[in-house]
PDB file of C-alpha atoms in Angstrom:
ATOM      1  CA  UNK A   2      25.381  15.963 -16.021  1.00 53.00           C
ATOM      2  CA  UNK A   3      26.923  18.322 -13.479  1.00 60.00           C
ATOM      3  CA  UNK A   4      25.884  21.559 -11.835  1.00 72.00           C
ATOM      4  CA  UNK A   5      26.213  24.520 -14.206  1.00 68.00           C
ATOM      5  CA  UNK A   6      27.070  28.065 -13.227  1.00 70.00           C
ATOM      6  CA  UNK A   7      23.399  28.989 -13.027  1.00 79.00           C
ATOM      7  CA  UNK A   8      22.608  25.995 -10.854  1.00 85.00           C
ATOM      8  CA  UNK A   9      19.886  23.400 -11.257  1.00 90.00           C
ATOM      9  CA  UNK A  10      16.151  23.597 -11.169  1.00 91.00           C
ATOM     10  CA  UNK A  11      14.482  21.080  -8.901  1.00 93.00           C
ATOM     11  CA  UNK A  12      13.875  18.690 -11.823  1.00 93.00           C
ATOM     12  CA  UNK A  13      17.575  18.753 -12.654  1.00 92.00           C
ATOM     13  CA  UNK A  14      18.499  18.236  -9.013  1.00 92.00           C
ATOM     14  CA  UNK A  15      16.150  15.263  -8.899  1.00 93.00           C
ATOM     15  CA  UNK A  16      17.625  13.757 -12.045  1.00 92.00           C
ATOM     16  CA  UNK A  17      21.217  14.184 -10.917  1.00 91.00           C
ATOM     17  CA  UNK A  18      20.699  12.723  -7.440  1.00 90.00           C
ATOM     18  CA  UNK A  19      17.981  10.173  -8.280  1.00 90.00           C
ATOM     19  CA  UNK A  20      15.846  11.598  -5.466  1.00 92.00           C
ATOM     20  CA  UNK A  21      12.225  12.245  -6.416  1.00 93.00           C
ATOM     21  CA  UNK A  22      10.891  15.803  -6.571  1.00 95.00           C
ATOM     22  CA  UNK A  23       8.273  15.146  -3.834  1.00 95.00           C
ATOM     23  CA  UNK A  24      11.037  13.794  -1.570  1.00 93.00           C
ATOM     24  CA  UNK A  25      13.234  16.831  -2.229  1.00 94.00           C
ATOM     25  CA  UNK A  26      10.327  19.120  -1.364  1.00 93.00           C
ATOM     26  CA  UNK A  27       9.733  17.127   1.818  1.00 91.00           C
ATOM     27  CA  UNK A  28      13.398  17.488   2.778  1.00 90.00           C
ATOM     28  CA  UNK A  29      13.183  21.239   2.184  1.00 91.00           C
ATOM     29  CA  UNK A  30      10.090  21.527   4.382  1.00 90.00           C
ATOM     30  CA  UNK A  31      11.667  19.337   7.064  1.00 85.00           C
ATOM     31  CA  UNK A  32      14.895  21.318   7.181  1.00 83.00           C
ATOM     32  CA  UNK A  33      17.087  18.475   5.965  1.00 85.00           C
ATOM     33  CA  UNK A  34      17.946  20.453   2.840  1.00 88.00           C
ATOM     34  CA  UNK A  35      18.803  24.135   2.883  1.00 88.00           C
ATOM     35  CA  UNK A  36      16.821  26.475   0.594  1.00 89.00           C
ATOM     36  CA  UNK A  37      17.972  27.153  -2.938  1.00 91.00           C
ATOM     37  CA  UNK A  38      18.676  30.517  -4.542  1.00 90.00           C
ATOM     38  CA  UNK A  39      15.496  32.306  -5.611  1.00 88.00           C
ATOM     39  CA  UNK A  40      15.547  33.379  -9.273  1.00 86.00           C
ATOM     40  CA  UNK A  41      11.865  34.217  -9.690  1.00 83.00           C
ATOM     41  CA  UNK A  42       8.488  34.203  -7.942  1.00 83.00           C
ATOM     42  CA  UNK A  43       8.258  30.410  -8.171  1.00 81.00           C
ATOM     43  CA  UNK A  44      11.752  29.512  -9.289  1.00 87.00           C
ATOM     44  CA  UNK A  45      14.676  28.254  -7.219  1.00 90.00           C
ATOM     45  CA  UNK A  46      18.136  27.164  -8.285  1.00 93.00           C
ATOM     46  CA  UNK A  47      20.234  24.555  -6.516  1.00 94.00           C
ATOM     47  CA  UNK A  48      23.996  24.129  -6.487  1.00 91.00           C
ATOM     48  CA  UNK A  49      26.631  21.534  -5.653  1.00 89.00           C
ATOM     49  CA  UNK A  50      26.001  21.905  -1.907  1.00 87.00           C
ATOM     50  CA  UNK A  51      22.438  20.667  -2.442  1.00 91.00           C
ATOM     51  CA  UNK A  52      23.650  17.696  -4.474  1.00 90.00           C
ATOM     52  CA  UNK A  53      26.126  16.767  -1.749  1.00 87.00           C
ATOM     53  CA  UNK A  54      23.581  17.194   1.065  1.00 88.00           C
ATOM     54  CA  UNK A  55      20.990  15.066  -0.724  1.00 90.00           C
ATOM     55  CA  UNK A  56      23.520  12.280  -1.185  1.00 88.00           C
ATOM     56  CA  UNK A  57      24.482  12.456   2.478  1.00 86.00           C
ATOM     57  CA  UNK A  58      20.839  12.353   3.603  1.00 87.00           C
ATOM     58  CA  UNK A  59      19.983   9.439   1.324  1.00 87.00           C
ATOM     59  CA  UNK A  60      23.015   7.496   2.539  1.00 85.00           C
ATOM     60  CA  UNK A  61      22.015   8.028   6.169  1.00 84.00           C
ATOM     61  CA  UNK A  62      18.380   7.069   5.530  1.00 85.00           C
ATOM     62  CA  UNK A  63      18.738   4.284   2.941  1.00 83.00           C
ATOM     63  CA  UNK A  64      21.917   2.541   4.097  1.00 80.00           C
ATOM     64  CA  UNK A  65      22.331   3.847   7.612  1.00 81.00           C
ATOM     65  CA  UNK A  66      18.737   3.061   8.526  1.00 81.00           C
ATOM     66  CA  UNK A  67      18.200   6.324  10.422  1.00 80.00           C
ATOM     67  CA  UNK A  68      14.708   7.825  10.594  1.00 82.00           C
ATOM     68  CA  UNK A  69      14.264  11.204   8.931  1.00 82.00           C
ATOM     69  CA  UNK A  70      13.831  12.906  12.326  1.00 80.00           C
ATOM     70  CA  UNK A  71      17.229  11.626  13.473  1.00 78.00           C
ATOM     71  CA  UNK A  72      18.900  12.800  10.259  1.00 81.00           C
ATOM     72  CA  UNK A  73      17.324  16.227  10.731  1.00 79.00           C
ATOM     73  CA  UNK A  74      18.836  16.328  14.222  1.00 75.00           C
ATOM     74  CA  UNK A  75      22.250  15.405  12.839  1.00 75.00           C
ATOM     75  CA  UNK A  76      22.512  17.596   9.764  1.00 74.00           C
ATOM     76  CA  UNK A  77      19.730  20.177  10.027  1.00 66.00           C
ATOM     77  CA  UNK A  78      19.200  22.626   7.191  1.00 57.00           C
ATOM     78  CA  UNK A  79      22.489  24.485   7.508  1.00 60.00           C
ATOM     79  CA  UNK A  80      25.084  24.343   4.760  1.00 58.00           C
ATOM     80  CA  UNK A  81      27.858  24.380   7.359  1.00 62.00           C
ATOM     81  CA  UNK A  82      27.878  21.133   9.303  1.00 62.00           C
ATOM     82  CA  UNK A  83      30.709  21.195  11.854  1.00 63.00           C
ATOM     83  CA  UNK A  84      32.556  18.356  13.533  1.00 62.00           C
ATOM     84  CA  UNK A  85      31.667  19.322  17.151  1.00 60.00           C
ATOM     85  CA  UNK A  86      27.988  19.583  16.178  1.00 63.00           C
ATOM     86  CA  UNK A  87      28.075  16.155  14.537  1.00 65.00           C
ATOM     87  CA  UNK A  88      29.686  14.512  17.554  1.00 65.00           C
ATOM     88  CA  UNK A  89      27.258  16.189  19.970  1.00 63.00           C
ATOM     89  CA  UNK A  90      24.220  15.170  17.924  1.00 63.00           C
ATOM     90  CA  UNK A  91      25.491  11.620  17.461  1.00 64.00           C
ATOM     91  CA  UNK A  92      25.961  11.289  21.222  1.00 60.00           C
ATOM     92  CA  UNK A  93      22.334  12.344  21.802  1.00 59.00           C
ATOM     93  CA  UNK A  94      20.810  10.181  19.082  1.00 57.00           C
ATOM     94  CA  UNK A  95      19.530   6.959  20.576  1.00 52.00           C
ATOM     95  CA  UNK A  96      20.977   7.702  24.002  1.00 51.00           C
ATOM     96  CA  UNK A  97      19.549   5.229  26.540  1.00 51.00           C
ATOM     97  CA  UNK A  98      17.355   6.076  29.498  1.00 53.00           C
ATOM     98  CA  UNK A  99      19.683   6.001  32.477  1.00 51.00           C
ATOM     99  CA  UNK A 100      16.781   5.589  34.904  1.00 51.00           C
ATOM    100  CA  UNK A 101      15.808   2.070  33.784  1.00 51.00           C
ATOM    101  CA  UNK A 102      14.519   0.290  36.932  1.00 51.00           C
ATOM    102  CA  UNK A 103      14.853  -3.309  38.036  1.00 61.00           C
ATOM    103  CA  UNK A 104      17.363  -5.946  37.040  1.00 67.00           C
ATOM    104  CA  UNK A 105      18.289  -4.322  33.732  1.00 74.00           C
ATOM    105  CA  UNK A 106      19.092  -1.029  35.458  1.00 80.00           C
ATOM    106  CA  UNK A 107      21.246  -2.791  38.055  1.00 86.00           C
ATOM    107  CA  UNK A 108      23.069  -4.801  35.390  1.00 88.00           C
ATOM    108  CA  UNK A 109      23.642  -1.673  33.332  1.00 89.00           C
ATOM    109  CA  UNK A 110      25.219   0.110  36.303  1.00 90.00           C
ATOM    110  CA  UNK A 111      27.510  -2.870  36.892  1.00 92.00           C
ATOM    111  CA  UNK A 112      28.594  -3.024  33.260  1.00 93.00           C
ATOM    112  CA  UNK A 113      29.148   0.715  33.161  1.00 93.00           C
ATOM    113  CA  UNK A 114      31.695   0.280  35.956  1.00 93.00           C
ATOM    114  CA  UNK A 115      33.207  -2.669  34.090  1.00 93.00           C
ATOM    115  CA  UNK A 116      33.648  -0.590  30.944  1.00 94.00           C
ATOM    116  CA  UNK A 117      35.544   2.011  32.983  1.00 93.00           C
ATOM    117  CA  UNK A 118      37.786  -0.710  34.452  1.00 93.00           C
ATOM    118  CA  UNK A 119      38.707  -2.092  31.034  1.00 91.00           C
ATOM    119  CA  UNK A 120      39.357   1.377  29.617  1.00 91.00           C
ATOM    120  CA  UNK A 121      41.586   2.161  32.586  1.00 92.00           C
ATOM    121  CA  UNK A 122      43.853  -0.744  31.632  1.00 88.00           C
ATOM    122  CA  UNK A 123      44.804   1.219  28.520  1.00 84.00           C
ATOM    123  CA  UNK A 124      45.035   4.505  30.414  1.00 89.00           C
ATOM    124  CA  UNK A 125      41.736   5.821  29.038  1.00 89.00           C
ATOM    125  CA  UNK A 126      38.660   7.221  30.728  1.00 90.00           C
ATOM    126  CA  UNK A 127      35.331   8.813  29.819  1.00 88.00           C
ATOM    127  CA  UNK A 128      32.962  11.116  31.682  1.00 88.00           C
ATOM    128  CA  UNK A 129      30.340   9.551  33.932  1.00 88.00           C
ATOM    129  CA  UNK A 130      27.569  10.910  31.691  1.00 83.00           C
ATOM    130  CA  UNK A 131      29.093   9.694  28.409  1.00 84.00           C
ATOM    131  CA  UNK A 132      26.134   8.546  26.283  1.00 81.00           C
ATOM    132  CA  UNK A 133      28.094   5.995  24.236  1.00 84.00           C
ATOM    133  CA  UNK A 134      29.470   4.287  27.343  1.00 89.00           C
ATOM    134  CA  UNK A 135      25.965   4.174  28.816  1.00 87.00           C
ATOM    135  CA  UNK A 136      24.587   2.680  25.606  1.00 85.00           C
ATOM    136  CA  UNK A 137      27.341   0.055  25.529  1.00 90.00           C
ATOM    137  CA  UNK A 138      26.671  -0.816  29.173  1.00 91.00           C
ATOM    138  CA  UNK A 139      22.989  -1.249  28.342  1.00 88.00           C
ATOM    139  CA  UNK A 140      23.780  -3.658  25.509  1.00 89.00           C
ATOM    140  CA  UNK A 141      26.165  -5.635  27.716  1.00 92.00           C
ATOM    141  CA  UNK A 142      23.510  -5.790  30.444  1.00 90.00           C
ATOM    142  CA  UNK A 143      20.993  -7.179  27.950  1.00 89.00           C
ATOM    143  CA  UNK A 144      23.528  -9.777  26.847  1.00 90.00           C
ATOM    144  CA  UNK A 145      24.042 -10.832  30.454  1.00 90.00           C
ATOM    145  CA  UNK A 146      20.318 -11.116  31.156  1.00 88.00           C
ATOM    146  CA  UNK A 147      19.995 -13.222  28.005  1.00 88.00           C
ATOM    147  CA  UNK A 148      22.648 -15.565  29.392  1.00 90.00           C
ATOM    148  CA  UNK A 149      25.458 -14.472  27.068  1.00 91.00           C
ATOM    149  CA  UNK A 150      27.557 -11.988  29.029  1.00 91.00           C
ATOM    150  CA  UNK A 151      30.871 -11.232  27.262  1.00 91.00           C
ATOM    151  CA  UNK A 152      34.042 -12.307  29.013  1.00 92.00           C
ATOM    152  CA  UNK A 153      36.927  -9.894  29.599  1.00 89.00           C
ATOM    153  CA  UNK A 154      38.643 -10.800  26.319  1.00 92.00           C
ATOM    154  CA  UNK A 155      35.539 -10.061  24.265  1.00 92.00           C
ATOM    155  CA  UNK A 156      34.802  -6.800  26.058  1.00 93.00           C
ATOM    156  CA  UNK A 157      38.379  -5.666  25.515  1.00 92.00           C
ATOM    157  CA  UNK A 158      38.081  -6.630  21.842  1.00 92.00           C
ATOM    158  CA  UNK A 159      34.936  -4.499  21.497  1.00 91.00           C
ATOM    159  CA  UNK A 160      36.564  -1.470  23.075  1.00 92.00           C
ATOM    160  CA  UNK A 161      39.872  -1.727  21.231  1.00 90.00           C
ATOM    161  CA  UNK A 162      38.184  -2.328  17.894  1.00 90.00           C
ATOM    162  CA  UNK A 163      35.962   0.675  18.500  1.00 89.00           C
ATOM    163  CA  UNK A 164      38.927   2.874  19.342  1.00 90.00           C
ATOM    164  CA  UNK A 165      40.875   1.731  16.267  1.00 91.00           C
ATOM    165  CA  UNK A 166      37.957   2.322  13.896  1.00 89.00           C
ATOM    166  CA  UNK A 167      37.176   5.718  15.441  1.00 86.00           C
ATOM    167  CA  UNK A 168      40.795   6.823  15.016  1.00 88.00           C
ATOM    168  CA  UNK A 169      40.851   5.714  11.369  1.00 87.00           C
ATOM    169  CA  UNK A 170      37.514   7.461  10.674  1.00 81.00           C
ATOM    170  CA  UNK A 171      38.786  10.692  12.217  1.00 80.00           C
ATOM    171  CA  UNK A 172      42.002  10.532  10.167  1.00 82.00           C
ATOM    172  CA  UNK A 173      40.046  10.040   6.949  1.00 79.00           C
ATOM    173  CA  UNK A 174      37.597  12.811   7.803  1.00 73.00           C
ATOM    174  CA  UNK A 175      40.440  15.254   8.465  1.00 74.00           C
ATOM    175  CA  UNK A 176      41.753  14.443   5.007  1.00 70.00           C
ATOM    176  CA  UNK A 177      38.672  16.137   3.520  1.00 62.00           C
ATOM    177  CA  UNK A 178      40.198  19.487   4.440  1.00 62.00           C
ATOM    178  CA  UNK A 179      37.267  21.908   4.709  1.00 61.00           C
ATOM    179  CA  UNK A 180      35.382  21.872   7.995  1.00 67.00           C
ATOM    180  CA  UNK A 181      32.018  21.188   6.316  1.00 68.00           C
ATOM    181  CA  UNK A 182      33.321  18.316   4.199  1.00 72.00           C
ATOM    182  CA  UNK A 183      35.238  16.915   7.171  1.00 74.00           C
ATOM    183  CA  UNK A 184      32.098  16.944   9.324  1.00 74.00           C
ATOM    184  CA  UNK A 185      29.914  15.357   6.650  1.00 75.00           C
ATOM    185  CA  UNK A 186      32.477  12.649   5.984  1.00 77.00           C
ATOM    186  CA  UNK A 187      32.778  11.913   9.700  1.00 78.00           C
ATOM    187  CA  UNK A 188      28.994  11.766  10.078  1.00 80.00           C
ATOM    188  CA  UNK A 189      28.557   9.305   7.211  1.00 82.00           C
ATOM    189  CA  UNK A 190      31.512   7.231   8.449  1.00 81.00           C
ATOM    190  CA  UNK A 191      30.070   6.952  11.958  1.00 80.00           C
ATOM    191  CA  UNK A 192      26.564   5.985  10.821  1.00 81.00           C
ATOM    192  CA  UNK A 193      27.381   3.770   7.849  1.00 84.00           C
ATOM    193  CA  UNK A 194      30.498   2.487   9.580  1.00 83.00           C
ATOM    194  CA  UNK A 195      28.245   0.689  12.045  1.00 82.00           C
ATOM    195  CA  UNK A 196      26.659  -1.154   9.113  1.00 84.00           C
ATOM    196  CA  UNK A 197      30.088  -1.855   7.629  1.00 87.00           C
ATOM    197  CA  UNK A 198      31.374  -3.233  10.929  1.00 86.00           C
ATOM    198  CA  UNK A 199      28.425  -5.602  11.181  1.00 87.00           C
ATOM    199  CA  UNK A 200      29.074  -6.852   7.655  1.00 90.00           C
ATOM    200  CA  UNK A 201      32.817  -7.148   8.317  1.00 89.00           C
ATOM    201  CA  UNK A 202      32.186  -9.152  11.496  1.00 87.00           C
ATOM    202  CA  UNK A 203      29.856 -11.495   9.632  1.00 90.00           C
ATOM    203  CA  UNK A 204      32.522 -11.871   6.958  1.00 92.00           C
ATOM    204  CA  UNK A 205      35.049 -12.718   9.654  1.00 90.00           C
ATOM    205  CA  UNK A 206      32.789 -15.496  10.988  1.00 89.00           C
ATOM    206  CA  UNK A 207      32.295 -16.823   7.443  1.00 90.00           C
ATOM    207  CA  UNK A 208      36.036 -16.881   6.824  1.00 89.00           C
ATOM    208  CA  UNK A 209      36.626 -18.609  10.168  1.00 86.00           C
ATOM    209  CA  UNK A 210      34.099 -21.299   9.220  1.00 80.00           C
ATOM    210  CA  UNK A 211      35.788 -21.807   5.863  1.00 76.00           C
ATOM    211  CA  UNK A 212      39.224 -22.068   7.461  1.00 70.00           C
ATOM    212  CA  UNK A 213      37.874 -24.524  10.038  1.00 60.00           C
TER     213      UNK A 213
END
């Protein structure tokens, strides 16, 4: 069943997307889903944009593991999600506290400098307040304090793999054409791509064990 010219009632939207009516109503109240078209005092109709948004939200929540509040920050209730807005919201979501005191804060500052040094080898640089670089430095600092600091080869592998995946995601997103579809595709790729990368890395270890 698809969306007809008159649109769907909420029951039809629920059946098509396999999202329960109470959940759809919650998403509407929370601003994750934009309002439908009013056709009567207590009647709303929903179109293909609602179907697409529900599928995006469920992917981010169910597979991406994001809390509803984070998804609301990323997509909001607007029909038009734009690439700059997605990238800005992603950079804020889960950004670390740069004022962490003690040994972790000192280690993070050291690793933040190290990230810049490795990027510079490839002629790249990021702003001092880049949230992703700060988050990466925090993870590397935790690894060091746990006794498993990555060597230069592993750090370079992380950064180059990240750059390659980001470039491929951006190319695929641009292929969607329309700004809204491009932004939604990029958003889902960034969030679910993290899950995919974890699975792909585990697969790589499994294959290495089999070959060994």
